[in-house]
Amino acid sequence: MEDDSNHFSKPETPNTMKAEAEAEERDPESNSSLSEPLLKRNRTLSSNPLALVGATVSHIESLDYEINENDLFKHDWRSRSKVQVLQYIFLKWTLAFLVGLLTGLIATLINLAIENIAGYKFLAIVGFIKEERYLSGLVFFTGVNFVLTLVAAVLCVCFAPTAAGPGIPEIKAYLNGVDTPDMFGATTLVVKIVGSIGAVSAGLDLGKEGPLVHIGSCIASLLGQGGPDNYRLKWRWLRYFNNDRDRRDIITAGCSSGVCAAFRSPVGGVLFALEEVATWWRSALLWRTFFSTAVVVVVLRAFIQICNSGNCGLFGTGGLIIFDVSDVKVSYHAMDIIPVIIIGIIGGLLGSLYNHLLHKILRLYNLINQKGKLHKLLLALSVSLFTSVCQYCLPFLAQCKACDPSFPEVCPTNDRSGNFKQFNCPDGYYNDLATLLLTTNDDAVRNIFSSNTPSEFQYTSILIFFTLYCILGLFTFGIAVPSGLFLPIILMGSGYGRLLSMLLGSYTNLDQGLYAVLGAASLMAGSMRMTVSVCVIFLELTNNLLLLPMTMIVLLIAKTVGDSFNPSIYEIILELKGLPFLDANPEPWMRNLTVGELANAKSPAVTLSGVEKVSRIVDVLKNNTHNAFPIVDQDVLVPGTVVTGATELHGLILRAHLVQALKKKWFLAEKRRTEDWEVQEKFNWVELSERELKIEQVAVTHDEMEMYMDLHPLTNTTPYTVVESMSVAKAMVLFRQVGLRHMLIVPKYQGAGVPAVVGILTRQDLRAYNILTVFPHLATHKEQQKHK
């Protein structure tokens, strides 16, 4: 009923920064006595409709995943022929195909651009190094990266702030039921593509995997709505998808396609959507997302075949993280389980530590970004300069190593990629640190994952690589460019995995490259808390099922260790952004609070009659921010009986539908119920899906104010209701699983004088933070439960 948005619990806007920070530091129990009632209320449940979407503060609302079963919907549903039903199903599969096709094409375009831009940049550096013009090389390398970062940052700061960051937290919130404005627009899509190319080509410690997930979701959303808002197609068949439920399914397919395009992992993409981002799932959606990812794989494979023939510039097999170890014999013994367990424990500890430190840095970046666009640009450019200087200068600290004739690749090499870069070394020698730093992030992963290379890297070089990417991984994420977390975490994890294998030396039989793979997997589980999807992604990357047992053990241990310290990185970002995400598991103390008690902490529900005066409707809309109103009729004859004077809860009507009715002048000169033909002549089901119209845009004359409106045909007659004695925990599970926007609370007892509706619950009312601000004594109970 209330504006469906989040109590902006974290300091993210200039207006709320100071107040929220003080509220966070203040202990709500410091002045309370343990003898006071548990459910004593000290304020009214309220909310702030602001949250960070990308890098911009936006007004947010909830989505209507529930089917609005009013008379118009029922008539439309009954009138659909078998041909229309088949058309609807066919169009769903067609959109799934188009999502996969376009995502695969754009992913290929991004890979081609990054590999060629970065490739020519590194070839130019090789020329400077050969001529021993080291300072000129530094200036060129830093300058090119500076310009590329500037392009990406300017686009995000000035044209599409929602394109900054990975986009995955916002997608996760959207699929949970939170509307994220401008997140899937055409401008956001273009900026995300160009910005990702610029940021990744600039050598920043970020990946294109997160942005590809966002790009796939943008493509899906635009296809589902018929194009950009200003140039939207009005085809009749697109009306089937003009609702939040079908858009949710299409965006889920786009999300899976993005992960598949990033890792060439179709099953991993489906499981990522299921495990990490999707709140609601069913078998039909599973098949369509899998179909989308299959199309992506076919597109990528086709372009890889084309590029292998040399028609893609510097793009060969690069640009996709593929670590083929199918020809490596993986043999392990019982004693090898000990280092595997150690990797899992370290991954969990480092992952939770990374989440904790990144949380603090993102708060600091928020303070800087609030000062204006110039400060956002300066922050991004400062990180770019620091990264470029480190990547160029640190390889000079490494000692040159002699090439071994047994190496399977050419050594040394001065090409764009390769495992044995000569850099500043004499002929016959290579610089192992330059092999890892002066290359794209994808090639760096491929190099450090390389198998059968126990003597390729020096201990000090791996230590420098690991330390550098730990620092860059913390300070790069959060700047105003499209960025992903997958690659930084993989680079850090592979660094400590390889480092551990070098320390163990002859005490283990496992290949050093396999340790790097296990280290990367453990850090992803320790930070992102994903297990099944990460396991499948790494199996599809490595192409070796023999790694399955070790990968499973590492992931389970790392996730368990990480969960004992803090939430996953995406949950932390959701909290920082103020997006009202409903977690799958309610707090234990929520079982001690009923929805009736929660309703008492809110302002009373505003109800309307089935046939209501226009002046009353206009007054309610202008003086309330609620997005839905219960329709209650008095003195009703109970069907099938002679009982009169009953009170009927007819249903729930949305604010958008009331505004539409006012706009269409759905007025009656007398107070009466309308006939079906009158409604169908005035409205259609598609028009009621529109939300953009505001009450301020509707003009109502003085004479019209005295007329009436019949709200029965527009009312959802089957809203979800719960009895006031239900626990908040149970209501939250129902609210989340069904994908509700509003939940009606009805009285436990019926009788004269008892209202038909006790209150309405919205998303914000069920968030733990908001409840604890009203019932601070529950926090005491929460701490007591933790220590039991």
XYZ file of C-alpha atoms in Angstrom, residues 50-291:
242
model
C 15.664 6.264 -2.639
C 18.377 3.802 -3.593
C 21.535 3.704 -5.681
C 20.967 2.214 -9.126
C 24.331 1.959 -10.820
C 25.950 5.222 -9.763
C 22.836 7.393 -9.577
C 20.319 7.928 -6.793
C 16.866 6.887 -8.004
C 13.299 6.706 -6.781
C 12.353 3.035 -6.661
C 9.150 1.045 -6.475
C 8.193 -2.601 -6.367
C 7.122 -4.727 -9.322
C 3.802 -6.506 -9.852
C 4.730 -10.140 -10.386
C 1.298 -11.153 -9.126
C -1.394 -11.667 -11.769
C -3.954 -8.891 -11.419
C -7.168 -10.865 -11.834
C -9.693 -8.126 -12.487
C -12.694 -8.417 -14.806
C -10.767 -7.171 -17.828
C -8.005 -9.732 -17.361
C -10.511 -12.544 -16.924
C -12.343 -11.511 -20.105
C -9.082 -11.314 -22.061
C -7.994 -14.710 -20.771
C -11.317 -16.367 -21.621
C -11.385 -14.856 -25.089
C -7.941 -16.149 -26.096
C -8.096 -18.817 -28.795
C -5.793 -21.821 -29.062
C -3.956 -20.038 -31.863
C -3.243 -17.067 -29.608
C -2.007 -19.344 -26.824
C 0.343 -21.120 -29.252
C 1.449 -17.736 -30.572
C 2.262 -16.630 -27.031
C 4.369 -19.748 -26.420
C 6.103 -19.441 -29.799
C 6.973 -15.802 -29.136
C 8.524 -16.688 -25.794
C 10.878 -19.122 -27.501
C 11.541 -16.639 -30.298
C 12.559 -13.984 -27.795
C 14.770 -16.521 -25.994
C 16.485 -17.251 -29.330
C 16.966 -13.545 -30.115
C 18.354 -12.877 -26.630
C 20.951 -15.596 -27.087
C 21.804 -14.529 -30.640
C 22.264 -10.825 -29.869
C 24.126 -11.473 -26.618
C 26.522 -13.786 -28.432
C 27.102 -11.254 -31.217
C 27.708 -8.354 -28.821
C 29.994 -10.484 -26.634
C 32.014 -11.350 -29.739
C 32.180 -7.677 -30.696
C 33.415 -6.753 -27.210
C 36.050 -9.499 -27.260
C 37.265 -8.491 -30.724
C 37.526 -4.833 -29.749
C 39.328 -5.509 -26.463
C 41.809 -7.978 -27.943
C 42.685 -5.683 -30.844
C 42.901 -2.430 -28.864
C 44.932 -4.025 -26.082
C 46.955 -6.061 -28.578
C 48.148 -3.109 -30.609
C 48.886 -1.259 -27.393
C 51.133 -4.049 -26.130
C 52.858 -4.427 -29.503
C 53.723 -0.731 -29.365
C 55.157 -1.236 -25.894
C 57.332 -4.060 -27.207
C 58.753 -1.628 -29.781
C 59.661 0.886 -27.084
C 61.262 -1.820 -24.930
C 63.326 -3.199 -27.812
C 64.690 0.283 -28.441
C 65.313 0.657 -24.689
C 63.067 3.732 -24.605
C 61.645 2.734 -21.260
C 60.386 6.162 -20.197
C 58.681 6.722 -23.549
C 57.058 3.335 -23.201
C 55.741 4.252 -19.771
C 54.316 7.553 -21.041
C 52.672 5.845 -24.021
C 51.267 2.967 -21.946
C 49.935 5.275 -19.243
C 48.561 7.779 -21.756
C 46.630 5.203 -23.793
C 45.152 3.657 -20.668
C 44.303 7.128 -19.374
C 42.360 7.979 -22.552
C 40.526 4.649 -22.604
C 39.537 5.044 -18.959
C 38.481 8.650 -19.596
C 36.142 7.542 -22.393
C 34.535 4.859 -20.219
C 34.212 7.159 -17.200
C 32.802 10.139 -19.134
C 30.144 7.924 -20.720
C 29.094 6.529 -17.343
C 29.204 9.805 -15.457
C 27.552 12.033 -18.047
C 25.254 9.813 -20.093
C 24.313 6.620 -18.224
C 25.225 6.446 -14.524
C 23.293 3.170 -14.280
C 25.928 1.564 -16.517
C 28.636 1.923 -13.857
C 29.591 -1.164 -11.906
C 28.699 -4.760 -12.733
C 24.915 -4.378 -12.715
C 24.442 -7.789 -11.110
C 23.180 -6.473 -7.731
C 20.525 -4.375 -9.507
C 19.506 -7.339 -11.672
C 19.279 -9.488 -8.572
C 17.058 -6.861 -6.946
C 14.890 -6.598 -10.076
C 14.285 -10.335 -10.192
C 13.490 -10.137 -6.480
C 10.726 -7.618 -7.225
C 12.390 -4.183 -7.082
C 11.966 -1.849 -10.038
C 15.344 -0.312 -10.897
C 14.747 2.766 -13.107
C 16.740 3.172 -16.331
C 18.670 -0.010 -15.591
C 17.769 -1.729 -18.849
C 17.464 1.215 -21.251
C 19.034 1.567 -24.686
C 21.436 4.291 -23.517
C 22.580 2.093 -20.646
C 23.175 -0.775 -23.076
C 25.299 1.298 -25.479
C 27.336 2.876 -22.669
C 27.825 -0.523 -21.055
C 29.214 -1.963 -24.296
C 31.523 0.943 -25.150
C 32.491 1.499 -21.511
C 33.393 -2.163 -21.008
C 35.603 -2.103 -24.080
C 37.369 1.027 -22.836
C 37.775 -0.044 -19.206
C 39.014 -3.577 -19.930
C 41.302 -2.421 -22.768
C 42.792 0.121 -20.346
C 44.132 -2.758 -18.261
C 42.080 -1.948 -15.192
C 41.654 -4.804 -12.735
C 38.114 -5.593 -13.728
C 36.393 -7.991 -16.049
C 33.755 -7.905 -18.727
C 31.807 -10.787 -17.143
C 29.582 -8.702 -14.877
C 28.885 -6.137 -17.632
C 28.030 -8.979 -20.044
C 25.384 -10.181 -17.588
C 23.956 -6.654 -17.543
C 24.199 -6.399 -21.343
C 22.293 -9.657 -21.789
C 19.603 -8.420 -19.419
C 19.330 -5.091 -21.271
C 18.930 -6.885 -24.591
C 16.222 -9.096 -23.133
C 14.339 -6.175 -21.608
C 14.457 -4.104 -24.803
C 13.248 -7.022 -26.911
C 10.426 -7.730 -24.506
C 9.122 -4.154 -24.535
C 9.610 -3.616 -28.253
C 12.631 -1.318 -28.154
C 13.654 1.910 -26.375
C 11.004 3.971 -24.599
C 10.993 6.750 -27.211
C 10.882 4.395 -30.208
C 8.921 1.472 -28.874
C 7.202 -0.790 -31.369
C 3.450 -1.061 -30.913
C 3.031 -4.470 -32.479
C 0.004 -6.336 -31.246
C 1.920 -9.480 -30.342
C 4.173 -7.546 -27.983
C 1.184 -6.882 -25.720
C 1.654 -10.357 -24.291
C 4.911 -9.236 -22.717
C 3.718 -5.899 -21.388
C 3.775 -7.138 -17.806
C 6.328 -7.627 -15.081
C 6.010 -11.413 -14.933
C 7.048 -12.072 -18.543
C 9.729 -9.383 -18.416
C 11.181 -11.146 -15.388
C 11.456 -14.415 -17.339
C 13.065 -12.740 -20.361
C 15.604 -10.866 -18.220
C 16.485 -14.107 -16.432
C 17.296 -15.649 -19.828
C 19.399 -12.577 -20.675
C 21.303 -12.893 -17.416
C 22.123 -16.558 -18.129
C 23.194 -15.674 -21.668
C 25.576 -13.030 -20.347
C 27.396 -15.486 -18.069
C 27.531 -18.008 -20.894
C 28.997 -15.401 -23.240
C 31.648 -14.474 -20.662
C 32.886 -18.004 -19.931
C 31.474 -20.026 -22.854
C 29.683 -22.014 -20.196
C 26.016 -22.730 -21.072
C 25.183 -24.927 -18.081
C 27.120 -22.631 -15.761
C 25.137 -19.660 -17.050
C 21.814 -21.337 -16.280
C 22.988 -22.386 -12.826
C 24.335 -18.897 -12.111
C 20.905 -17.416 -12.756
C 19.281 -20.101 -10.632
C 21.715 -19.924 -7.716
C 22.683 -16.275 -7.571
C 20.236 -13.853 -9.179
C 16.810 -15.445 -9.691
C 14.288 -15.407 -6.850
C 11.561 -17.268 -8.726
C 12.136 -20.330 -10.911
C 10.175 -23.014 -12.727
C 10.878 -25.793 -15.231
C 9.602 -23.876 -18.291
C 11.976 -21.011 -17.487
C 14.823 -23.506 -17.086
C 14.315 -24.812 -20.623
C 14.155 -21.351 -22.195
C 17.272 -20.073 -20.413
C 19.132 -23.208 -21.439
C 18.009 -22.659 -25.027
